[in-house]
PDB file of C-alpha atoms in Angstrom:
ATOM      1  CA  MET N   1      69.702 -41.516 -23.360  1.00 40.00           C
ATOM      2  CA  PHE N   2      72.182 -44.080 -24.962  1.00 38.00           C
ATOM      3  CA  THR N   3      68.392 -45.928 -26.701  1.00 40.00           C
ATOM      4  CA  SER N   4      67.364 -42.232 -28.235  1.00 41.00           C
ATOM      5  CA  VAL N   5      70.653 -41.456 -29.756  1.00 37.00           C
ATOM      6  CA  ARG N   6      70.715 -45.475 -31.052  1.00 39.00           C
ATOM      7  CA  ARG N   7      67.161 -44.962 -32.347  1.00 41.00           C
ATOM      8  CA  VAL N   8      67.818 -41.873 -34.074  1.00 40.00           C
ATOM      9  CA  MET N   9      71.422 -42.972 -36.132  1.00 39.00           C
ATOM     10  CA  ARG N  10      70.173 -46.378 -37.276  1.00 40.00           C
ATOM     11  CA  PRO N  11      68.529 -45.186 -40.120  1.00 39.00           C
ATOM     12  CA  VAL N  12      71.212 -42.676 -41.096  1.00 36.00           C
ATOM     13  CA  VAL N  13      73.721 -45.812 -41.094  1.00 35.00           C
ATOM     14  CA  ALA N  14      71.104 -47.751 -43.013  1.00 38.00           C
ATOM     15  CA  MET N  15      71.180 -44.705 -45.686  1.00 39.00           C
ATOM     16  CA  LEU N  16      75.141 -44.580 -45.590  1.00 36.00           C
ATOM     17  CA  ALA N  17      75.628 -48.326 -46.122  1.00 36.00           C
ATOM     18  CA  MET N  18      72.757 -48.301 -48.870  1.00 37.00           C
ATOM     19  CA  ALA N  19      74.934 -45.597 -50.702  1.00 36.00           C
ATOM     20  CA  VAL N  20      77.792 -46.788 -50.138  1.00 33.00           C
ATOM     21  CA  MET N  21      76.810 -50.627 -51.769  1.00 35.00           C
ATOM     22  CA  ALA N  22      74.785 -48.684 -54.544  1.00 35.00           C
ATOM     23  CA  ALA N  23      78.159 -47.373 -55.596  1.00 35.00           C
ATOM     24  CA  CYS N  24      80.188 -50.204 -55.467  1.00 36.00           C
ATOM     25  CA  GLY N  25      77.548 -51.760 -56.920  1.00 39.00           C
ATOM     26  CA  ASP N  26      76.969 -49.323 -60.154  1.00 39.00           C
ATOM     27  CA  LYS N  27      81.060 -49.374 -60.851  1.00 39.00           C
ATOM     28  CA  GLU N  28      81.352 -49.276 -64.704  1.00 43.00           C
ATOM     29  CA  GLY N  29      84.934 -50.870 -64.156  1.00 42.00           C
ATOM     30  CA  VAL N  30      87.851 -49.107 -64.484  1.00 40.00           C
ATOM     31  CA  THR N  31      87.095 -47.269 -67.882  1.00 40.00           C
ATOM     32  CA  ALA N  32      87.443 -44.164 -69.247  1.00 41.00           C
ATOM     33  CA  PRO N  33      84.569 -42.704 -71.184  1.00 41.00           C
ATOM     34  CA  GLU N  34      83.513 -43.261 -74.313  1.00 43.00           C
ATOM     35  CA  VAL N  35      85.140 -41.704 -76.864  1.00 44.00           C
ATOM     36  CA  GLU N  36      83.681 -41.385 -80.918  1.00 58.00           C
ATOM     37  CA  GLY N  37      82.329 -44.617 -80.661  1.00 63.00           C
ATOM     38  CA  LEU N  38      84.457 -46.589 -79.564  1.00 87.00           C
ATOM     39  CA  ARG N  39      83.928 -48.052 -76.441  1.00 93.00           C
ATOM     40  CA  ILE N  40      85.600 -50.555 -74.049  1.00 96.00           C
ATOM     41  CA  ARG N  41      84.157 -52.313 -71.171  1.00 95.00           C
ATOM     42  CA  GLU N  42      86.898 -55.102 -70.858  1.00 96.00           C
ATOM     43  CA  VAL N  43      89.391 -56.681 -72.434  1.00 97.00           C
ATOM     44  CA  ILE N  44      89.914 -60.657 -73.422  1.00 97.00           C
ATOM     45  CA  LEU N  45      93.134 -61.926 -73.887  1.00 97.00           C
ATOM     46  CA  ALA N  46      93.495 -65.043 -76.375  1.00 97.00           C
ATOM     47  CA  ALA N  47      96.537 -66.844 -75.919  1.00 96.00           C
ATOM     48  CA  ASP N  48      98.103 -69.276 -78.765  1.00 92.00           C
ATOM     49  CA  ASP N  49      97.506 -72.801 -77.125  1.00 92.00           C
ATOM     50  CA  GLY N  50      93.597 -72.061 -76.809  1.00 92.00           C
ATOM     51  CA  THR N  51      93.575 -70.737 -73.290  1.00 94.00           C
ATOM     52  CA  PHE N  52      92.007 -66.851 -72.288  1.00 93.00           C
ATOM     53  CA  ALA N  53      92.237 -64.646 -69.379  1.00 97.00           C
ATOM     54  CA  PHE N  54      89.550 -61.676 -69.932  1.00 97.00           C
ATOM     55  CA  SER N  55      89.317 -58.703 -67.288  1.00 96.00           C
ATOM     56  CA  HIS N  56      85.407 -58.202 -65.047  1.00 95.00           C
ATOM     57  CA  ARG N  57      84.972 -54.251 -63.643  1.00 93.00           C
ATOM     58  CA  ASP N  58      88.276 -54.428 -61.561  1.00 95.00           C
ATOM     59  CA  HIS N  59      89.772 -57.885 -61.702  1.00 95.00           C
ATOM     60  CA  TRP N  60      90.882 -60.758 -64.052  1.00 97.00           C
ATOM     61  CA  HIS N  61      89.395 -64.176 -64.339  1.00 96.00           C
ATOM     62  CA  GLY N  62      92.287 -66.307 -65.848  1.00 96.00           C
ATOM     63  CA  ALA N  63      96.301 -65.795 -66.136  1.00 95.00           C
ATOM     64  CA  PRO N  64      98.770 -66.472 -68.781  1.00 95.00           C
ATOM     65  CA  VAL N  65     101.322 -68.721 -67.317  1.00 96.00           C
ATOM     66  CA  MET N  66     104.487 -69.730 -69.400  1.00 96.00           C
ATOM     67  CA  ARG N  67     108.171 -70.766 -68.917  1.00 97.00           C
ATOM     68  CA  ALA N  68     111.566 -69.405 -68.669  1.00 98.00           C
ATOM     69  CA  ASN N  69     113.044 -68.465 -72.071  1.00 97.00           C
ATOM     70  CA  GLY N  70     109.147 -69.728 -73.290  1.00 97.00           C
ATOM     71  CA  THR N  71     106.815 -67.437 -74.973  1.00 96.00           C
ATOM     72  CA  ARG N  72     103.020 -66.909 -75.354  1.00 96.00           C
ATOM     73  CA  GLY N  73     101.341 -65.317 -77.883  1.00 97.00           C
ATOM     74  CA  LEU N  74      98.362 -63.179 -77.067  1.00 98.00           C
ATOM     75  CA  THR N  75      95.639 -61.584 -79.151  1.00 98.00           C
ATOM     76  CA  LEU N  76      94.154 -58.187 -77.372  1.00 98.00           C
ATOM     77  CA  HIS N  77      89.986 -58.553 -77.848  1.00 98.00           C
ATOM     78  CA  PHE N  78      88.097 -56.020 -76.599  1.00 97.00           C
ATOM     79  CA  THR N  79      84.284 -56.276 -75.893  1.00 96.00           C
ATOM     80  CA  SER N  80      82.097 -52.979 -75.253  1.00 94.00           C
ATOM     81  CA  THR N  81      79.491 -55.284 -73.301  1.00 88.00           C
ATOM     82  CA  GLN N  82      80.441 -55.176 -69.639  1.00 89.00           C
ATOM     83  CA  LEU N  83      78.529 -57.886 -67.493  1.00 88.00           C
ATOM     84  CA  ALA N  84      76.537 -57.650 -63.938  1.00 89.00           C
ATOM     85  CA  PRO N  85      79.364 -57.649 -60.874  1.00 88.00           C
ATOM     86  CA  ASP N  86      78.302 -60.617 -59.725  1.00 89.00           C
ATOM     87  CA  ASP N  87      78.034 -62.158 -63.465  1.00 86.00           C
ATOM     88  CA  HIS N  88      82.211 -64.170 -63.603  1.00 85.00           C
ATOM     89  CA  ASP N  89      81.266 -65.323 -67.563  1.00 88.00           C
ATOM     90  CA  VAL N  90      83.909 -64.692 -70.539  1.00 89.00           C
ATOM     91  CA  PRO N  91      81.749 -61.806 -72.259  1.00 93.00           C
ATOM     92  CA  PRO N  92      79.807 -63.454 -75.640  1.00 93.00           C
ATOM     93  CA  VAL N  93      82.426 -64.001 -78.410  1.00 94.00           C
ATOM     94  CA  GLU N  94      80.222 -62.184 -81.079  1.00 95.00           C
ATOM     95  CA  SER N  95      80.871 -58.756 -78.620  1.00 94.00           C
ATOM     96  CA  TRP N  96      84.727 -59.286 -79.271  1.00 95.00           C
ATOM     97  CA  PHE N  97      86.582 -57.168 -81.096  1.00 96.00           C
ATOM     98  CA  THR N  98      90.255 -56.498 -81.707  1.00 97.00           C
ATOM     99  CA  LEU N  99      92.165 -52.374 -83.015  1.00 97.00           C
ATOM    100  CA  ALA N 100      93.405 -53.761 -86.263  1.00 96.00           C
ATOM    101  CA  THR N 101      90.437 -52.084 -87.912  1.00 93.00           C
ATOM    102  CA  ALA N 102      89.950 -48.889 -85.876  1.00 95.00           C
ATOM    103  CA  PRO N 103      92.105 -45.762 -86.406  1.00 94.00           C
ATOM    104  CA  SER N 104      95.654 -45.598 -86.854  1.00 94.00           C
ATOM    105  CA  ASP N 105      95.541 -43.247 -83.863  1.00 95.00           C
ATOM    106  CA  TYR N 106      94.537 -46.191 -81.608  1.00 96.00           C
ATOM    107  CA  ASN N 107      97.575 -47.816 -80.056  1.00 96.00           C
ATOM    108  CA  VAL N 108      97.781 -50.370 -76.869  1.00 97.00           C
ATOM    109  CA  ARG N 109     100.525 -49.587 -74.165  1.00 97.00           C
ATOM    110  CA  VAL N 110     101.695 -52.836 -72.848  1.00 97.00           C
ATOM    111  CA  VAL N 111     103.781 -52.300 -69.241  1.00 97.00           C
ATOM    112  CA  ILE N 112     105.320 -55.026 -67.031  1.00 98.00           C
ATOM    113  CA  GLU N 113     105.905 -54.153 -63.759  1.00 98.00           C
ATOM    114  CA  ASP N 114     108.763 -56.304 -62.986  1.00 98.00           C
ATOM    115  CA  THR N 115     110.811 -56.638 -66.857  1.00 98.00           C
ATOM    116  CA  THR N 116     113.485 -58.984 -65.259  1.00 98.00           C
ATOM    117  CA  VAL N 117     110.470 -61.122 -65.261  1.00 98.00           C
ATOM    118  CA  ALA N 118     108.931 -61.070 -68.774  1.00 98.00           C
ATOM    119  CA  ARG N 119     108.863 -58.081 -71.347  1.00 98.00           C
ATOM    120  CA  TRP N 120     106.682 -58.059 -74.240  1.00 98.00           C
ATOM    121  CA  SER N 121     106.413 -57.311 -78.141  1.00 98.00           C
ATOM    122  CA  GLY N 122     103.869 -56.719 -79.761  1.00 97.00           C
ATOM    123  CA  ASP N 123     101.488 -54.390 -81.271  1.00 97.00           C
ATOM    124  CA  ARG N 124      97.477 -52.744 -80.694  1.00 97.00           C
ATOM    125  CA  VAL N 125      96.596 -56.129 -82.197  1.00 98.00           C
ATOM    126  CA  GLY N 126      98.182 -58.424 -80.209  1.00 97.00           C
ATOM    127  CA  GLY N 127     102.177 -59.987 -79.046  1.00 98.00           C
ATOM    128  CA  THR N 128     104.285 -61.893 -77.176  1.00 97.00           C
ATOM    129  CA  LEU N 129     104.951 -62.321 -73.995  1.00 97.00           C
ATOM    130  CA  HIS N 130     108.269 -63.156 -72.955  1.00 98.00           C
ATOM    131  CA  GLY N 131     109.275 -65.290 -69.773  1.00 98.00           C
ATOM    132  CA  LEU N 132     112.650 -64.029 -68.329  1.00 98.00           C
ATOM    133  CA  ARG N 133     113.241 -65.565 -65.685  1.00 98.00           C
ATOM    134  CA  ASP N 134     111.928 -67.710 -62.982  1.00 98.00           C
ATOM    135  CA  GLY N 135     108.828 -65.442 -61.079  1.00 98.00           C
ATOM    136  CA  ALA N 136     105.716 -63.766 -61.106  1.00 98.00           C
ATOM    137  CA  SER N 137     104.671 -59.975 -61.966  1.00 98.00           C
ATOM    138  CA  ARG N 138     101.626 -57.742 -63.145  1.00 98.00           C
ATOM    139  CA  VAL N 139     101.004 -56.294 -66.894  1.00 98.00           C
ATOM    140  CA  SER N 140      99.079 -53.169 -67.446  1.00 97.00           C
ATOM    141  CA  PHE N 141      96.883 -52.796 -70.630  1.00 98.00           C
ATOM    142  CA  VAL N 142      95.971 -48.968 -71.414  1.00 97.00           C
ATOM    143  CA  VAL N 143      94.245 -48.164 -74.558  1.00 97.00           C
ATOM    144  CA  ARG N 144      94.798 -44.949 -75.795  1.00 96.00           C
ATOM    145  CA  ARG N 145      93.919 -42.690 -78.875  1.00 95.00           C
ATOM    146  CA  GLY N 146      96.586 -40.001 -79.246  1.00 94.00           C
ATOM    147  CA  SER N 147      97.262 -39.197 -75.095  1.00 94.00           C
ATOM    148  CA  THR N 148      93.706 -40.000 -74.774  1.00 94.00           C
ATOM    149  CA  THR N 149      93.403 -42.587 -72.739  1.00 95.00           C
ATOM    150  CA  ILE N 150      90.427 -44.497 -73.726  1.00 94.00           C
ATOM    151  CA  TYR N 151      90.940 -47.832 -71.642  1.00 96.00           C
ATOM    152  CA  GLU N 152      92.394 -48.695 -68.738  1.00 97.00           C
ATOM    153  CA  ALA N 153      92.204 -52.684 -67.618  1.00 97.00           C
ATOM    154  CA  PRO N 154      92.979 -53.359 -64.042  1.00 97.00           C
ATOM    155  CA  PRO N 155      96.485 -55.070 -63.841  1.00 98.00           C
ATOM    156  CA  LEU N 156      97.111 -58.590 -64.532  1.00 98.00           C
ATOM    157  CA  ASN N 157      98.871 -61.005 -62.693  1.00 97.00           C
ATOM    158  CA  PHE N 158     100.964 -63.180 -64.712  1.00 97.00           C
ATOM    159  CA  ARG N 159     103.797 -66.394 -64.047  1.00 98.00           C
ATOM    160  CA  VAL N 160     107.479 -67.460 -65.518  1.00 98.00           C
ATOM    161  CA  GLN N 161     107.931 -70.998 -64.347  1.00 98.00           C
ATOM    162  CA  PRO N 162     111.242 -72.681 -63.934  1.00 97.00           C
ATOM    163  CA  ALA N 163     112.681 -73.969 -67.658  1.00 93.00           C
ATOM    164  CA  PRO N 164     112.512 -77.244 -68.035  1.00 90.00           C
TER     165      PRO N 164
END
């Protein structure tokens, strides 16, 4: 009896596993649907020192690091290109754009989880991460058009090192 139940259940378990794997592989990241032509799939943070970090579906590659009482200038680039789940390269530079030429009702909301570690000042094109004290926190970037969320990046970890 046990063997026949196992034989019947094996295809059911296999189909369920394939459905779960397919659902994971087809995810489009943490992204709202396209609204009036502006499609954002990933965000790229270009630092003033030439380094960068970029979102990749549900995680980030790279992370800002700064000193306490220091700053890190960041330009916010976006791309409508989303790379495959197993492709962890930076999106092609020619696909990057900023919100500088987007309609004025587009904005970027930046939220820092622990505001005792750092603060953000800036606009929809870029800004400055100000290190306040030694520690680590996370920052979130949400693109909105009016009250509609267009894109929400996964939270990004960052580190503030002790002042020299």
